[in-house]
XYZ file of C-alpha atoms in Angstrom:
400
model
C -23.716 -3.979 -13.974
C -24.633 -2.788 -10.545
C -25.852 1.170 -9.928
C -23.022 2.767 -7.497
C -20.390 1.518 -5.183
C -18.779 3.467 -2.885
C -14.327 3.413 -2.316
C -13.837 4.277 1.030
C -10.039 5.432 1.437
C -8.210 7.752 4.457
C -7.104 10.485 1.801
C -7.374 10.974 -1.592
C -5.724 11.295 -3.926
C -2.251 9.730 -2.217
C 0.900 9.998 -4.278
C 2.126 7.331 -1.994
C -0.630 5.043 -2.602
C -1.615 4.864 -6.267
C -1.823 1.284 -6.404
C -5.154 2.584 -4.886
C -6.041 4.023 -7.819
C -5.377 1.168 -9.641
C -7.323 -0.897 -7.174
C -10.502 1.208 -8.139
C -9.855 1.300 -11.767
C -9.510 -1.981 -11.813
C -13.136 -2.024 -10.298
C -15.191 0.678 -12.135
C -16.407 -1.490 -15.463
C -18.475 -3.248 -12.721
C -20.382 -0.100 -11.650
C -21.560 2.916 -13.730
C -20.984 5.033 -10.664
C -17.872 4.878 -8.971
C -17.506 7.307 -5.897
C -14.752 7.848 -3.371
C -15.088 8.732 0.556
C -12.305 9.932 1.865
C -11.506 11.579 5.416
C -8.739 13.772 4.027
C -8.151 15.760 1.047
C -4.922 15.987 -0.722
C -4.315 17.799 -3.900
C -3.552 16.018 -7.146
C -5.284 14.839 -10.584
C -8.833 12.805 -9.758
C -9.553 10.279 -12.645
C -11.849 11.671 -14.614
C -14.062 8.295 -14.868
C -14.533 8.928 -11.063
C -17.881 9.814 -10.644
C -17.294 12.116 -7.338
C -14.759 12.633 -4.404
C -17.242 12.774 -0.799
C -15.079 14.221 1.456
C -15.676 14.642 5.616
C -13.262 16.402 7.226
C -12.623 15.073 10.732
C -13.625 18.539 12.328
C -17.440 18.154 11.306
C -19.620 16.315 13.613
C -22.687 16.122 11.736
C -24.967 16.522 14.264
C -28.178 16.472 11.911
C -26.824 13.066 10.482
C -26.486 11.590 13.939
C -30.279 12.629 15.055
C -31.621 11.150 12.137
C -30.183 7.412 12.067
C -31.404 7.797 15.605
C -34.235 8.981 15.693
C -34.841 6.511 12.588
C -33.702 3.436 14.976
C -32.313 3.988 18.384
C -31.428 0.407 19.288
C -29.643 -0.247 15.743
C -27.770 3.477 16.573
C -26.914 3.204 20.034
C -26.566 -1.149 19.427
C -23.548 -0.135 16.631
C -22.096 2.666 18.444
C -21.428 0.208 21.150
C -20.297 -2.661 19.095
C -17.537 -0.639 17.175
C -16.129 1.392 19.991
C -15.561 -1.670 22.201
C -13.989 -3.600 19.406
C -11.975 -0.954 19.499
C -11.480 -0.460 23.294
C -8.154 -2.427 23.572
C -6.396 0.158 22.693
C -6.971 3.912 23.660
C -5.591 5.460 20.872
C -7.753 3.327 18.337
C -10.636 3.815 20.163
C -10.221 8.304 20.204
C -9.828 7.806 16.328
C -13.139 5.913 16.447
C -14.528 8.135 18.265
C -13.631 11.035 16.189
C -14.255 9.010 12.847
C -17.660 7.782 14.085
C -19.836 11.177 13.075
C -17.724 10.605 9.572
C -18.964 7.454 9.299
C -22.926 7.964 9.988
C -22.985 10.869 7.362
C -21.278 8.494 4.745
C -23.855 6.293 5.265
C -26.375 9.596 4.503
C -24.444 10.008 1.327
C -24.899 6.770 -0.055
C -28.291 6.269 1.181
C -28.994 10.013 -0.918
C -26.676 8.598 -3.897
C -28.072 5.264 -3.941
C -24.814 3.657 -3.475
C -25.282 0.029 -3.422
C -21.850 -1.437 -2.089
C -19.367 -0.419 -0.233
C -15.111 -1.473 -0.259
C -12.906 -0.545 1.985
C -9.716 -0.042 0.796
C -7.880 -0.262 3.878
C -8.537 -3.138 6.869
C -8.637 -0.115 9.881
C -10.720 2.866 9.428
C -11.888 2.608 5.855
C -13.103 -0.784 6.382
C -14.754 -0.253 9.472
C -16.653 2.969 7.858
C -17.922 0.674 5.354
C -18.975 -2.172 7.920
C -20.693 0.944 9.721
C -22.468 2.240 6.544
C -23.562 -1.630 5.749
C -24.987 -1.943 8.963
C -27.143 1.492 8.937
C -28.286 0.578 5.283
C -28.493 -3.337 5.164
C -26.021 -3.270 2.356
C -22.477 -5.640 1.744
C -19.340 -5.175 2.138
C -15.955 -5.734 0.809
C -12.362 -5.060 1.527
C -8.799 -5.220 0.796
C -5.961 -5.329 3.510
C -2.382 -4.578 2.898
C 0.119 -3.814 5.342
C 0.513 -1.635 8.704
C -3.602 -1.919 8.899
C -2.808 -5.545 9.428
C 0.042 -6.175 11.585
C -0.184 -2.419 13.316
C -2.905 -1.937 16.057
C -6.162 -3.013 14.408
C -7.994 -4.682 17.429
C -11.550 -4.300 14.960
C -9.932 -6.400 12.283
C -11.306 -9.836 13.708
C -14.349 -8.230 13.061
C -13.955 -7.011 10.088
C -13.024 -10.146 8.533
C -15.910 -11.821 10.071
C -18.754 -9.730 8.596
C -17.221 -8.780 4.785
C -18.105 -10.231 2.519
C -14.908 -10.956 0.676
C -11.155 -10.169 2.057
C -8.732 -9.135 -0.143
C -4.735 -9.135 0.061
C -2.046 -8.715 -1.958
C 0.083 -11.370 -0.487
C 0.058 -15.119 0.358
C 2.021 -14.297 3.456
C -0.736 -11.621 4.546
C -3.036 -14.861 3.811
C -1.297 -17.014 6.173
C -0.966 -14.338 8.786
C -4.571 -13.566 8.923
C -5.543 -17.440 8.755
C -3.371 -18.275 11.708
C -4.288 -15.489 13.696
C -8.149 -15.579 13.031
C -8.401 -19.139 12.809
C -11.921 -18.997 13.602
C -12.836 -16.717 10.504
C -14.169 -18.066 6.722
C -10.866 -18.651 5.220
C -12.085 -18.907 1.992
C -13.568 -15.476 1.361
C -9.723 -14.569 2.360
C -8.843 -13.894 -1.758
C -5.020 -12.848 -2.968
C -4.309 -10.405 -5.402
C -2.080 -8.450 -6.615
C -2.237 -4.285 -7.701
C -0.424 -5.223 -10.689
C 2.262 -3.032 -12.666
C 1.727 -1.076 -15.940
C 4.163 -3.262 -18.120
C 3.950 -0.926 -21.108
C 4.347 1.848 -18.676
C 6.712 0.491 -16.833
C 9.493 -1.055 -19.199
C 13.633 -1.437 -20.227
C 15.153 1.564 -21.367
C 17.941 2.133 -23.454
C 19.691 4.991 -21.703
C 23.334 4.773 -21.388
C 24.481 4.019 -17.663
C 26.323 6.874 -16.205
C 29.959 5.781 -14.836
C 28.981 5.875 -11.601
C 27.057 2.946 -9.985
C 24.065 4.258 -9.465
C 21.674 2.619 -6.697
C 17.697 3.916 -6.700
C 15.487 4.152 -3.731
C 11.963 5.002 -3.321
C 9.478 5.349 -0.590
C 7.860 7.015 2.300
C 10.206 7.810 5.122
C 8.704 5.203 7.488
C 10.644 2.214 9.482
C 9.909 -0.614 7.719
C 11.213 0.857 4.587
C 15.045 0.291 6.113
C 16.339 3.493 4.925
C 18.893 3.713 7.945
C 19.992 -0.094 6.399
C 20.498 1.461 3.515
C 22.124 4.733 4.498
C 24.713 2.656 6.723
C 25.590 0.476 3.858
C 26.120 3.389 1.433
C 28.837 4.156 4.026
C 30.175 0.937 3.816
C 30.563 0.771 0.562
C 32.128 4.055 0.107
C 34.589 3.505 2.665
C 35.612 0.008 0.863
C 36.506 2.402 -2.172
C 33.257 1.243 -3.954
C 32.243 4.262 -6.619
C 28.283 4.457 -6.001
C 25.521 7.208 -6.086
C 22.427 6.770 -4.134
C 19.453 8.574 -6.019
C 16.716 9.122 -3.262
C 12.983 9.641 -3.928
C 12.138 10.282 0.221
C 8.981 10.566 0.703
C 7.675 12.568 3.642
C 7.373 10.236 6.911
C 7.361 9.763 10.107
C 11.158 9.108 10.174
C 11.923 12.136 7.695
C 13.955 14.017 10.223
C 16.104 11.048 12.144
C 17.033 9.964 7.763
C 17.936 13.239 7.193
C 20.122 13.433 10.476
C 21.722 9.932 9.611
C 22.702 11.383 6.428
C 24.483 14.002 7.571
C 26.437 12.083 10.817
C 27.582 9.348 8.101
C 28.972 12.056 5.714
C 26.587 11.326 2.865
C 25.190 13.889 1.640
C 27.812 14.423 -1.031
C 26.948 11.432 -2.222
C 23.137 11.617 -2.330
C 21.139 12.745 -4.828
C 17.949 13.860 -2.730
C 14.693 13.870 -5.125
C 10.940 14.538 -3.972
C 7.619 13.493 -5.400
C 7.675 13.200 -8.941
C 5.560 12.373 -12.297
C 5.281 8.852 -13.048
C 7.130 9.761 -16.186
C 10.081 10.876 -14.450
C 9.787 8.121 -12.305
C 9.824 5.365 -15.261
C 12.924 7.427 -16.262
C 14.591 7.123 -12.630
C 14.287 3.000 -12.699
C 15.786 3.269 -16.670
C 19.035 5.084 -15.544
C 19.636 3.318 -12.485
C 21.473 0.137 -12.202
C 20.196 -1.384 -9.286
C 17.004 -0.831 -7.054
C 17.305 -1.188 -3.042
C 14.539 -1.304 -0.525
C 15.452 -3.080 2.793
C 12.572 -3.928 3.980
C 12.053 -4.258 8.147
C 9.720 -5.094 10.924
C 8.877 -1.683 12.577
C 7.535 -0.815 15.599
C 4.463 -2.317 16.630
C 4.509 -5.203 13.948
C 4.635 -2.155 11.363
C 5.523 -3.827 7.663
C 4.942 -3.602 3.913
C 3.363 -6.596 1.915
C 5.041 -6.142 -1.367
C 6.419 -2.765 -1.984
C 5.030 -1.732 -5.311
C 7.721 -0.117 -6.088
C 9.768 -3.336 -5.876
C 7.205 -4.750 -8.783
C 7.397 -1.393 -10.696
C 11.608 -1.448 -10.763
C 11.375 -5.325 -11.814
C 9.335 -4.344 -14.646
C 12.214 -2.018 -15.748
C 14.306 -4.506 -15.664
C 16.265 -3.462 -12.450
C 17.537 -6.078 -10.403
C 16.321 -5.471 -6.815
C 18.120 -6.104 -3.527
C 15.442 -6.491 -0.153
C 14.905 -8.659 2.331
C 13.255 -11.705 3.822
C 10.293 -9.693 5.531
C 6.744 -9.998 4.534
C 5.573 -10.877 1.341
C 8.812 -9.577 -0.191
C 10.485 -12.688 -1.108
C 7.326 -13.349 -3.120
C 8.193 -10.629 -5.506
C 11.956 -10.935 -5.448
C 12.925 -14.194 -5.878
C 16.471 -14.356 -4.553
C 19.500 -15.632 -6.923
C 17.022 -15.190 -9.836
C 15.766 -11.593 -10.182
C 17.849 -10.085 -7.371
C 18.739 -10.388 -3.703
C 17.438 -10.875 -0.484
C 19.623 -10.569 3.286
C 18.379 -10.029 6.397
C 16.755 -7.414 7.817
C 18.816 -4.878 9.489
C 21.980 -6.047 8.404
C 24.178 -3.175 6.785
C 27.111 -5.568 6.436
C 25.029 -7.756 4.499
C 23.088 -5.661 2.431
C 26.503 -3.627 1.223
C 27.526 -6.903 0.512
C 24.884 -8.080 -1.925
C 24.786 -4.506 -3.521
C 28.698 -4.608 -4.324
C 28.070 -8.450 -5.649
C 25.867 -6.597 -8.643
C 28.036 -3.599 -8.579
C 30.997 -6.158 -9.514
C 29.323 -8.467 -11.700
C 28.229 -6.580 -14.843
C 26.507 -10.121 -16.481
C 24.712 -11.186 -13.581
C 22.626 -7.801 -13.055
C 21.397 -8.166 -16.760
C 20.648 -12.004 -15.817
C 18.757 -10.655 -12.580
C 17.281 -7.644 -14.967
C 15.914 -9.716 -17.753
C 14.449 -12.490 -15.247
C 12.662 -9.957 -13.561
C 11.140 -7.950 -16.496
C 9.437 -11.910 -17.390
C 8.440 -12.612 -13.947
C 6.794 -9.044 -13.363
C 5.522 -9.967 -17.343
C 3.936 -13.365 -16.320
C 2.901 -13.001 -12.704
C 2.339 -9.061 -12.265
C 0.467 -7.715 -15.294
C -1.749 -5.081 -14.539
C -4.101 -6.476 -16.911
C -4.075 -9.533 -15.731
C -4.329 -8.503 -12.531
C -7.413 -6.687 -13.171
C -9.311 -9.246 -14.540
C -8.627 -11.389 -11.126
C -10.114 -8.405 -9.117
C -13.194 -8.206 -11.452
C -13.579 -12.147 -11.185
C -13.482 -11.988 -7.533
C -16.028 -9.111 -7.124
C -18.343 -11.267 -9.572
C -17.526 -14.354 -7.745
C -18.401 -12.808 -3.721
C -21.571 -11.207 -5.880
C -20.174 -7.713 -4.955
């Protein structure tokens, strides 16, 4: 068991990203110190077993920090300032949050250099990663990290090197795999690992609530494009105007998109039939997949290349036996496997996605069939603990 590695995240804690949280946990039995970096700070719970949250606000330009990497090298300073802000350079916008980010970075490296971190992981491919590519570089230390969605697809001109420097890659879908291979064919493809976060399955389980009447169709996520929520708002429409009796329970997360859903909502008449919800326990959020009878999440290509891998929220409503209707975008159909645990239509289709919704809405027999298949799959292929041990194996395997 190594001394100290260090999680490098964008904010912490994130009630929109705990599979984060479950990425580190998954970690910590290989480290008797388990710290987090983080540029933001949200409030929430911090897992006790977390050793401490380092946090440097963007605002703070750590001037002492800067001199003394410096002074301590000047070519290796002024040799990685240059090489990370013209990887960046294709892009003006990435390269001002470098810029801003690069005082951050340099004074992480103080703190684990005082700590005696020994490792860093990145737990995003854009500015967490490069942070701990930076920090490897000041202190001749390795480097991991894990890519998942937007930090892929979504302006990330420092990802090739990234990928060529870590140590090992990791990704929570074959599709992300492929991506990355084709697109970086000149990189080590086998340090390129897949994973998965994993679900809870005690946690997340069947219950044995009555069903209301009323068809009731759950949605989670961050208001964001490639969640689909228009999709789904226009097909809730549909539907109602077919004479289809359905309830849309809505956990809407603050996004980008918050204000344009909202407006949707109203133009389409819906918000009678809306039940609006905000962030919640994971208790009550168990309780929303038992008392639902289907899950939706229409899944798109946003701007920019913007998309999920797998939602884990698709994984956690599988594991409650929901049958779930998405799309064919991503690394989706990997975790919905269409005419067997639930449905998949195109992206952006309204038509289509009503249409597959009122198929379970009609068909009592096959959402159990869809249900129960799910629950085994998320049982065989998406067990946290199973999970975990993969992520352990591969950190022991890359010598992390």
């Amino acid at each position: 068991m190594k001394k100290a590695i260090a999680h490098i995240v964008t904010r912490f804690p994130s009630v929109s990203e705990t599979f984060v949280v479950a990425d580190i946990s998954a970690m910590k039995e290989l480290w008797r110190e388990n710290h987090v970096f983080a540029f933001f700070k949200n409030s929430g719970p911090v897992p006790e077993w977390i050793t401490k949250v380092h946090y440097f606000p963007v605002y703070r330009l750590y001037l002492i920090t800067q001199l003394y990497f410096f002074f301590k090298n000047p070519r290796q300073y002024i040799n990685l300032f240059t090489y990370v802000m013209s990887g960046h350079a294709s892009k003006k916008k990435e390269m001002f949050k470098a810029l801003v980010a690069w005082p951050k970075m340099v004074h992480a490296a103080y703190v684990a250099q005082k700590q005696g971190i020994e490792f860093m992981h990145g737990h995003w491919a854009n500015m967490p990663a490069t942070t701990a590519f930076v920090i490897s570089r000041l202190l001749n230390k390795s480097f991991t990290c894990t890519g998942h969605a937007h930090d892929l697809y979504k302006f990330n001109s420092f990802l090739y090197e990234i990928l060529k420097h870590c140590r090992l890659f990791l990704t929570s879908t074959q599709y992300n795999k492929r991506y990355l291979a084709s697109t970086y064919p000149d990189v080590d493809y086998s340090k390129i690992e897949v994973y998965s976060h994993g679900v809870d399955v005690a946690l997340m389980k069947p219950g044995n609530v009555p069903f209301k009447e009323t068809f009731t169709i759950l949605s989670i996520g961050r208001m964001t494009w490639q969640k689909g929520f228009a999709t789904l708002l226009r097909a809730l429409r549909i539907l109602i105007d077919a004479g289809v009796p359905v309830r849309l329970k809505f956990l809407a997360l603050p996004g980008y998109t918050e204000k344009k859903i909202h407006k949707l909502s109203h133009d389409l008449g819906l918000n009678d039939h809306i039940q609006w919800l905000g962030p919640c326990t994971q208790d009550k959020i168990v309780g929303l997949y038992q008392n639902a009878h289907v899950f939706v999440l229409p899944c798109e290509v946003g701007p920019y290349g913007d998309r999920d891998g797998i939602p884990n929220v698709i994984l956690e409503a599988s594991a409650c036996g929901l049958p779930c209707v998405s799309t064919w975008v991503s690394g989706v159909p990997e975790a919905v496997i269409h005419e067997q645990t639930g449905l998949l239509v195109e992206p952006c289709k309204p038509d289509d996605l009503a249409g597959a919704i009122k198929r379970l809405h009609d068909d009592e027999s096959l959402r159990r069939q869809y249900g129960e298949a799910a629950r085994k799959f998320i049982e065989d292929n998406y067990n946290r603990k199973t999970c975990h041990e993969r992520i352990i194996s591969l950190m022991e395997k890359y010598n992390a």
